[in-house]
Amino acid sequence: MNLQARKISLLVFCLAVLAVCAVVVEAQSGRKKITPPPAAPVPTPTPEPTPEPKPEQKEPEIGFVIGADTFGRYEALPVTYYEAAMRGCADGLRAGSSAHVSIAQGNMNRGEAIKKAKGETKTYVVLMNLVLDEMYAKSYNDLEVDYVVFAPQTAKVLTSGRTYLNKNRAGPIVTGPTNRGSTSALYREEMLRRAGEDAAQRILKALNLNVPVLR
């Protein structure tokens, strides 16, 4: 083969190679590029709300325990009479102060009241008794409420006094008239409860605690 023929063969080969490369490039350019989907966003944790601190409930600085000597001098009196006087005193102490007030269960004589007071640190002991002036009293409607307050730890008598069943006190009493009958005991209990309230007001005043409390 002469030189001219070799040159022609080489040229044809080169053109064939170029043609093949062109076809490949065209095929590659014709393909669509697949875009991958965007990655899902990573959820951001929502911070939990900070719980509000609960207001601290302070324990009352002082307290009262109310007891009565139901086995005292007047054994014939119903226990409900003593309970009415103690309940009235407890209600009055709660209404006029922030003190914790409780009523002792069962009988409490003076010796037990003193022992109870000595065992307390911030609680006063109130001992109540029902008294009937035999010289002037005509019936149980003339009962008087006797009270004494013992200091915690020392059992020192801080104040004492007596309240009366005042029939003319302001405010209606709806339990019934004072005639002898089924309603007379209820009426008497209501008067004893109010006498207990009077005792509470006097106790708070004597201890400088007679400041109305907003509830």
PDB file of C-alpha atoms in Angstrom:
ATOM      1  CA  MET A   1       0.000   0.000   0.000  1.00  0.00           C
ATOM      2  CA  ASN A   2       1.343   3.313  -1.010  1.00  0.00           C
ATOM      3  CA  LEU A   3       1.599   6.337   1.206  1.00  0.00           C
ATOM      4  CA  GLN A   4      -1.472   7.989  -0.265  1.00  0.00           C
ATOM      5  CA  ALA A   5      -3.648   5.020   0.581  1.00  0.00           C
ATOM      6  CA  ARG A   6      -2.384   4.899   4.186  1.00  0.00           C
ATOM      7  CA  LYS A   7      -3.235   8.524   4.707  1.00  0.00           C
ATOM      8  CA  ILE A   8      -6.747   7.953   3.440  1.00  0.00           C
ATOM      9  CA  SER A   9      -7.239   4.927   5.725  1.00  0.00           C
ATOM     10  CA  LEU A  10      -5.952   6.865   8.735  1.00  0.00           C
ATOM     11  CA  LEU A  11      -8.278   9.747   7.962  1.00  0.00           C
ATOM     12  CA  VAL A  12     -11.257   7.432   7.668  1.00  0.00           C
ATOM     13  CA  PHE A  13     -10.362   5.822  11.016  1.00  0.00           C
ATOM     14  CA  CYS A  14     -10.120   9.180  12.718  1.00  0.00           C
ATOM     15  CA  LEU A  15     -13.424  10.288  11.300  1.00  0.00           C
ATOM     16  CA  ALA A  16     -15.057   7.082  12.500  1.00  0.00           C
ATOM     17  CA  VAL A  17     -13.669   7.600  15.995  1.00  0.00           C
ATOM     18  CA  LEU A  18     -14.921  11.185  16.030  1.00  0.00           C
ATOM     19  CA  ALA A  19     -18.342  10.056  14.887  1.00  0.00           C
ATOM     20  CA  VAL A  20     -18.572   7.457  17.642  1.00  0.00           C
ATOM     21  CA  CYS A  21     -17.495  10.028  20.272  1.00  0.00           C
ATOM     22  CA  ALA A  22     -20.089  12.475  18.958  1.00  0.00           C
ATOM     23  CA  VAL A  23     -22.829   9.869  19.275  1.00  0.00           C
ATOM     24  CA  VAL A  24     -21.788   9.047  22.850  1.00  0.00           C
ATOM     25  CA  VAL A  25     -21.691  12.711  23.856  1.00  0.00           C
ATOM     26  CA  GLU A  26     -25.109  13.285  22.329  1.00  0.00           C
ATOM     27  CA  ALA A  27     -26.536  10.327  24.178  1.00  0.00           C
ATOM     28  CA  GLN A  28     -25.097  11.533  27.477  1.00  0.00           C
ATOM     29  CA  SER A  29     -26.450  15.055  26.968  1.00  0.00           C
ATOM     30  CA  GLY A  30     -29.916  13.721  26.158  1.00  0.00           C
ATOM     31  CA  ARG A  31     -30.318  12.043  29.551  1.00  0.00           C
ATOM     32  CA  LYS A  32     -32.397  13.926  32.147  1.00  0.00           C
ATOM     33  CA  LYS A  33     -30.680  14.651  35.383  1.00  0.00           C
ATOM     34  CA  ILE A  34     -32.711  13.257  38.273  1.00  0.00           C
ATOM     35  CA  THR A  35     -32.718  15.666  41.187  1.00  0.00           C
ATOM     36  CA  PRO A  36     -32.941  13.859  44.546  1.00  0.00           C
ATOM     37  CA  PRO A  37     -35.869  14.960  46.784  1.00  0.00           C
ATOM     38  CA  PRO A  38     -34.967  17.423  49.528  1.00  0.00           C
ATOM     39  CA  ALA A  39     -34.176  15.872  52.833  1.00  0.00           C
ATOM     40  CA  ALA A  40     -36.991  16.007  55.381  1.00  0.00           C
ATOM     41  CA  PRO A  41     -36.411  18.753  57.957  1.00  0.00           C
ATOM     42  CA  VAL A  42     -35.260  17.522  61.331  1.00  0.00           C
ATOM     43  CA  PRO A  43     -37.998  18.396  63.834  1.00  0.00           C
ATOM     44  CA  THR A  44     -36.875  20.816  66.507  1.00  0.00           C
ATOM     45  CA  PRO A  45     -37.989  19.669  69.979  1.00  0.00           C
ATOM     46  CA  THR A  46     -40.457  22.086  71.531  1.00  0.00           C
ATOM     47  CA  PRO A  47     -39.234  23.156  74.963  1.00  0.00           C
ATOM     48  CA  GLU A  48     -41.616  22.189  77.725  1.00  0.00           C
ATOM     49  CA  PRO A  49     -43.072  25.143  79.615  1.00  0.00           C
ATOM     50  CA  THR A  50     -41.414  25.775  82.916  1.00  0.00           C
ATOM     51  CA  PRO A  51     -43.908  24.925  85.665  1.00  0.00           C
ATOM     52  CA  GLU A  52     -44.780  27.880  87.830  1.00  0.00           C
ATOM     53  CA  PRO A  53     -43.635  27.394  91.402  1.00  0.00           C
ATOM     54  CA  LYS A  54     -46.503  26.731  93.749  1.00  0.00           C
ATOM     55  CA  PRO A  55     -46.902  29.345  96.443  1.00  0.00           C
ATOM     56  CA  GLU A  56     -45.507  28.061  99.659  1.00  0.00           C
ATOM     57  CA  GLN A  57     -48.231  27.492 102.210  1.00  0.00           C
ATOM     58  CA  LYS A  58     -47.039  28.749 105.517  1.00  0.00           C
ATOM     59  CA  GLU A  59     -48.175  27.001 108.607  1.00  0.00           C
ATOM     60  CA  PRO A  60     -49.976  29.227 111.097  1.00  0.00           C
ATOM     61  CA  GLU A  61     -47.546  30.635 113.619  1.00  0.00           C
ATOM     62  CA  ILE A  62     -49.874  29.963 116.549  1.00  0.00           C
ATOM     63  CA  GLY A  63     -52.774  27.699 117.339  1.00  0.00           C
ATOM     64  CA  PHE A  64     -55.510  27.063 119.863  1.00  0.00           C
ATOM     65  CA  VAL A  65     -56.837  23.857 121.376  1.00  0.00           C
ATOM     66  CA  ILE A  66     -60.212  24.190 123.080  1.00  0.00           C
ATOM     67  CA  GLY A  67     -61.355  21.742 125.719  1.00  0.00           C
ATOM     68  CA  ALA A  68     -64.056  21.550 128.373  1.00  0.00           C
ATOM     69  CA  ASP A  69     -64.469  19.817 131.681  1.00  0.00           C
ATOM     70  CA  THR A  70     -67.736  18.041 130.962  1.00  0.00           C
ATOM     71  CA  PHE A  71     -67.385  15.963 134.132  1.00  0.00           C
ATOM     72  CA  GLY A  72     -67.160  19.023 136.322  1.00  0.00           C
ATOM     73  CA  ARG A  73     -69.538  20.370 138.876  1.00  0.00           C
ATOM     74  CA  TYR A  74     -72.698  20.184 136.796  1.00  0.00           C
ATOM     75  CA  GLU A  75     -72.873  16.589 135.645  1.00  0.00           C
ATOM     76  CA  ALA A  76     -76.531  16.961 134.743  1.00  0.00           C
ATOM     77  CA  LEU A  77     -75.798  19.358 131.891  1.00  0.00           C
ATOM     78  CA  PRO A  78     -75.968  17.860 128.394  1.00  0.00           C
ATOM     79  CA  VAL A  79     -72.631  17.457 126.640  1.00  0.00           C
ATOM     80  CA  THR A  80     -74.118  19.369 123.703  1.00  0.00           C
ATOM     81  CA  TYR A  81     -74.114  22.516 125.842  1.00  0.00           C
ATOM     82  CA  TYR A  82     -70.338  22.314 126.239  1.00  0.00           C
ATOM     83  CA  GLU A  83     -69.936  21.487 122.572  1.00  0.00           C
ATOM     84  CA  ALA A  84     -71.973  24.555 121.588  1.00  0.00           C
ATOM     85  CA  ALA A  85     -69.801  26.857 123.707  1.00  0.00           C
ATOM     86  CA  MET A  86     -66.564  25.337 122.355  1.00  0.00           C
ATOM     87  CA  ARG A  87     -67.823  25.502 118.779  1.00  0.00           C
ATOM     88  CA  GLY A  88     -68.694  29.187 119.169  1.00  0.00           C
ATOM     89  CA  CYS A  89     -65.270  29.919 120.651  1.00  0.00           C
ATOM     90  CA  ALA A  90     -63.536  28.037 117.819  1.00  0.00           C
ATOM     91  CA  ASP A  91     -65.516  29.916 115.164  1.00  0.00           C
ATOM     92  CA  GLY A  92     -64.693  33.234 116.799  1.00  0.00           C
ATOM     93  CA  LEU A  93     -60.974  32.475 117.002  1.00  0.00           C
ATOM     94  CA  ARG A  94     -60.879  31.420 113.340  1.00  0.00           C
ATOM     95  CA  ALA A  95     -62.786  34.508 112.209  1.00  0.00           C
ATOM     96  CA  GLY A  96     -60.580  36.905 114.144  1.00  0.00           C
ATOM     97  CA  SER A  97     -57.119  35.450 113.515  1.00  0.00           C
ATOM     98  CA  SER A  98     -55.081  33.213 111.232  1.00  0.00           C
ATOM     99  CA  ALA A  99     -54.445  30.719 114.014  1.00  0.00           C
ATOM    100  CA  HIS A 100     -55.112  27.018 113.638  1.00  0.00           C
ATOM    101  CA  VAL A 101     -57.988  26.055 115.939  1.00  0.00           C
ATOM    102  CA  SER A 102     -59.072  22.594 117.035  1.00  0.00           C
ATOM    103  CA  ILE A 103     -61.492  21.219 119.603  1.00  0.00           C
ATOM    104  CA  ALA A 104     -60.253  18.499 121.911  1.00  0.00           C
ATOM    105  CA  GLN A 105     -62.118  15.220 121.902  1.00  0.00           C
ATOM    106  CA  GLY A 106     -63.441  13.986 125.223  1.00  0.00           C
ATOM    107  CA  ASN A 107     -63.236  15.538 128.629  1.00  0.00           C
ATOM    108  CA  MET A 108     -60.403  17.880 129.651  1.00  0.00           C
ATOM    109  CA  ASN A 109     -60.014  18.975 133.253  1.00  0.00           C
ATOM    110  CA  ARG A 110     -57.675  21.699 134.490  1.00  0.00           C
ATOM    111  CA  GLY A 111     -54.780  19.332 135.189  1.00  0.00           C
ATOM    112  CA  GLU A 112     -55.021  17.856 131.709  1.00  0.00           C
ATOM    113  CA  ALA A 113     -55.205  21.321 130.173  1.00  0.00           C
ATOM    114  CA  ILE A 114     -52.021  22.371 131.978  1.00  0.00           C
ATOM    115  CA  LYS A 115     -50.227  19.189 130.887  1.00  0.00           C
ATOM    116  CA  LYS A 116     -51.379  19.737 127.322  1.00  0.00           C
ATOM    117  CA  ALA A 117     -50.124  23.339 127.306  1.00  0.00           C
ATOM    118  CA  LYS A 118     -46.698  22.364 128.620  1.00  0.00           C
ATOM    119  CA  GLY A 119     -46.322  19.894 125.770  1.00  0.00           C
ATOM    120  CA  GLU A 120     -47.055  22.516 123.099  1.00  0.00           C
ATOM    121  CA  THR A 121     -44.668  25.033 121.547  1.00  0.00           C
ATOM    122  CA  LYS A 122     -46.990  27.431 119.707  1.00  0.00           C
ATOM    123  CA  THR A 123     -50.466  26.303 120.688  1.00  0.00           C
ATOM    124  CA  TYR A 124     -52.532  27.905 123.442  1.00  0.00           C
ATOM    125  CA  VAL A 125     -54.923  25.748 125.433  1.00  0.00           C
ATOM    126  CA  VAL A 126     -58.366  27.181 126.166  1.00  0.00           C
ATOM    127  CA  LEU A 127     -60.291  25.457 128.954  1.00  0.00           C
ATOM    128  CA  MET A 128     -64.011  26.188 129.113  1.00  0.00           C
ATOM    129  CA  ASN A 129     -66.543  25.411 131.828  1.00  0.00           C
ATOM    130  CA  LEU A 130     -70.226  26.086 132.334  1.00  0.00           C
ATOM    131  CA  VAL A 131     -71.107  27.821 135.564  1.00  0.00           C
ATOM    132  CA  LEU A 132     -74.498  28.280 137.205  1.00  0.00           C
ATOM    133  CA  ASP A 133     -74.771  30.916 139.904  1.00  0.00           C
ATOM    134  CA  GLU A 134     -76.937  29.069 142.365  1.00  0.00           C
ATOM    135  CA  MET A 135     -77.753  32.235 144.277  1.00  0.00           C
ATOM    136  CA  TYR A 136     -79.217  34.153 141.350  1.00  0.00           C
ATOM    137  CA  ALA A 137     -79.855  31.597 138.624  1.00  0.00           C
ATOM    138  CA  LYS A 138     -83.453  30.610 138.008  1.00  0.00           C
ATOM    139  CA  SER A 139     -82.880  28.101 135.211  1.00  0.00           C
ATOM    140  CA  TYR A 140     -80.260  26.787 132.813  1.00  0.00           C
ATOM    141  CA  ASN A 141     -80.934  29.893 130.732  1.00  0.00           C
ATOM    142  CA  ASP A 142     -78.762  31.695 133.301  1.00  0.00           C
ATOM    143  CA  LEU A 143     -75.682  29.570 132.578  1.00  0.00           C
ATOM    144  CA  GLU A 144     -72.352  31.367 132.330  1.00  0.00           C
ATOM    145  CA  VAL A 145     -69.336  30.362 130.245  1.00  0.00           C
ATOM    146  CA  ASP A 146     -66.078  30.377 132.155  1.00  0.00           C
ATOM    147  CA  TYR A 147     -62.779  30.286 130.207  1.00  0.00           C
ATOM    148  CA  VAL A 148     -59.059  30.311 130.957  1.00  0.00           C
ATOM    149  CA  VAL A 149     -56.134  30.383 128.498  1.00  0.00           C
ATOM    150  CA  PHE A 150     -52.845  28.584 129.217  1.00  0.00           C
ATOM    151  CA  ALA A 151     -49.619  29.567 127.438  1.00  0.00           C
ATOM    152  CA  PRO A 152     -47.654  26.931 125.519  1.00  0.00           C
ATOM    153  CA  GLN A 153     -44.613  25.417 127.251  1.00  0.00           C
ATOM    154  CA  THR A 154     -45.130  27.227 130.577  1.00  0.00           C
ATOM    155  CA  ALA A 155     -48.895  26.700 131.074  1.00  0.00           C
ATOM    156  CA  LYS A 156     -49.019  30.189 132.515  1.00  0.00           C
ATOM    157  CA  VAL A 157     -52.520  31.654 132.723  1.00  0.00           C
ATOM    158  CA  LEU A 158     -52.563  34.442 130.142  1.00  0.00           C
ATOM    159  CA  THR A 159     -56.179  35.502 130.490  1.00  0.00           C
ATOM    160  CA  SER A 160     -59.451  34.286 131.935  1.00  0.00           C
ATOM    161  CA  GLY A 161     -62.994  35.508 132.174  1.00  0.00           C
ATOM    162  CA  ARG A 162     -66.673  34.756 131.940  1.00  0.00           C
ATOM    163  CA  THR A 163     -69.352  35.424 129.349  1.00  0.00           C
ATOM    164  CA  TYR A 164     -73.102  35.326 129.703  1.00  0.00           C
ATOM    165  CA  LEU A 165     -76.150  34.171 127.807  1.00  0.00           C
ATOM    166  CA  ASN A 166     -77.329  37.632 126.819  1.00  0.00           C
ATOM    167  CA  LYS A 167     -80.869  37.388 125.543  1.00  0.00           C
ATOM    168  CA  ASN A 168     -80.827  40.970 124.266  1.00  0.00           C
ATOM    169  CA  ARG A 169     -77.812  40.502 122.024  1.00  0.00           C
ATOM    170  CA  ALA A 170     -78.239  41.838 118.468  1.00  0.00           C
ATOM    171  CA  GLY A 171     -79.103  39.331 115.790  1.00  0.00           C
ATOM    172  CA  PRO A 172     -82.005  36.921 115.462  1.00  0.00           C
ATOM    173  CA  ILE A 173     -81.989  33.496 117.023  1.00  0.00           C
ATOM    174  CA  VAL A 174     -84.178  31.272 114.926  1.00  0.00           C
ATOM    175  CA  THR A 175     -84.118  28.088 116.959  1.00  0.00           C
ATOM    176  CA  GLY A 176     -87.279  28.909 118.886  1.00  0.00           C
ATOM    177  CA  PRO A 177     -88.607  30.619 122.007  1.00  0.00           C
ATOM    178  CA  THR A 178     -87.284  30.066 125.516  1.00  0.00           C
ATOM    179  CA  ASN A 179     -90.342  28.292 126.799  1.00  0.00           C
ATOM    180  CA  ARG A 180     -89.835  24.942 128.403  1.00  0.00           C
ATOM    181  CA  GLY A 181     -90.216  22.242 125.783  1.00  0.00           C
ATOM    182  CA  SER A 182     -88.437  20.510 122.944  1.00  0.00           C
ATOM    183  CA  THR A 183     -87.052  23.759 121.492  1.00  0.00           C
ATOM    184  CA  SER A 184     -85.701  25.263 124.702  1.00  0.00           C
ATOM    185  CA  ALA A 185     -82.521  23.151 124.608  1.00  0.00           C
ATOM    186  CA  LEU A 186     -81.798  24.230 121.013  1.00  0.00           C
ATOM    187  CA  TYR A 187     -82.313  27.840 121.943  1.00  0.00           C
ATOM    188  CA  ARG A 188     -80.005  27.470 124.929  1.00  0.00           C
ATOM    189  CA  GLU A 189     -77.311  25.850 122.775  1.00  0.00           C
ATOM    190  CA  GLU A 190     -77.459  28.781 120.369  1.00  0.00           C
ATOM    191  CA  MET A 191     -77.019  31.225 123.244  1.00  0.00           C
ATOM    192  CA  LEU A 192     -74.077  29.175 124.534  1.00  0.00           C
ATOM    193  CA  ARG A 193     -72.511  29.237 121.074  1.00  0.00           C
ATOM    194  CA  ARG A 194     -72.771  33.023 121.010  1.00  0.00           C
ATOM    195  CA  ALA A 195     -71.319  33.227 124.494  1.00  0.00           C
ATOM    196  CA  GLY A 196     -68.399  31.149 123.168  1.00  0.00           C
ATOM    197  CA  GLU A 197     -67.934  33.698 120.372  1.00  0.00           C
ATOM    198  CA  ASP A 198     -67.784  36.456 122.980  1.00  0.00           C
ATOM    199  CA  ALA A 199     -65.106  34.509 124.843  1.00  0.00           C
ATOM    200  CA  ALA A 200     -63.076  34.203 121.625  1.00  0.00           C
ATOM    201  CA  GLN A 201     -63.195  37.953 121.013  1.00  0.00           C
ATOM    202  CA  ARG A 202     -62.024  38.637 124.544  1.00  0.00           C
ATOM    203  CA  ILE A 203     -59.209  36.100 124.219  1.00  0.00           C
ATOM    204  CA  LEU A 204     -57.961  37.610 120.951  1.00  0.00           C
ATOM    205  CA  LYS A 205     -58.076  41.092 122.449  1.00  0.00           C
ATOM    206  CA  ALA A 206     -56.156  39.987 125.538  1.00  0.00           C
ATOM    207  CA  LEU A 207     -53.475  38.338 123.378  1.00  0.00           C
ATOM    208  CA  ASN A 208     -53.345  41.282 120.948  1.00  0.00           C
ATOM    209  CA  LEU A 209     -54.536  39.050 118.116  1.00  0.00           C
ATOM    210  CA  ASN A 210     -57.899  40.697 117.438  1.00  0.00           C
ATOM    211  CA  VAL A 211     -57.112  41.625 113.828  1.00  0.00           C
ATOM    212  CA  PRO A 212     -59.741  40.604 111.243  1.00  0.00           C
ATOM    213  CA  VAL A 213     -58.321  38.247 108.636  1.00  0.00           C
ATOM    214  CA  LEU A 214     -59.346  38.524 104.957  1.00  0.00           C
ATOM    215  CA  ARG A 215     -60.016  35.013 103.607  1.00  0.00           C
TER     216      ARG A 215
END
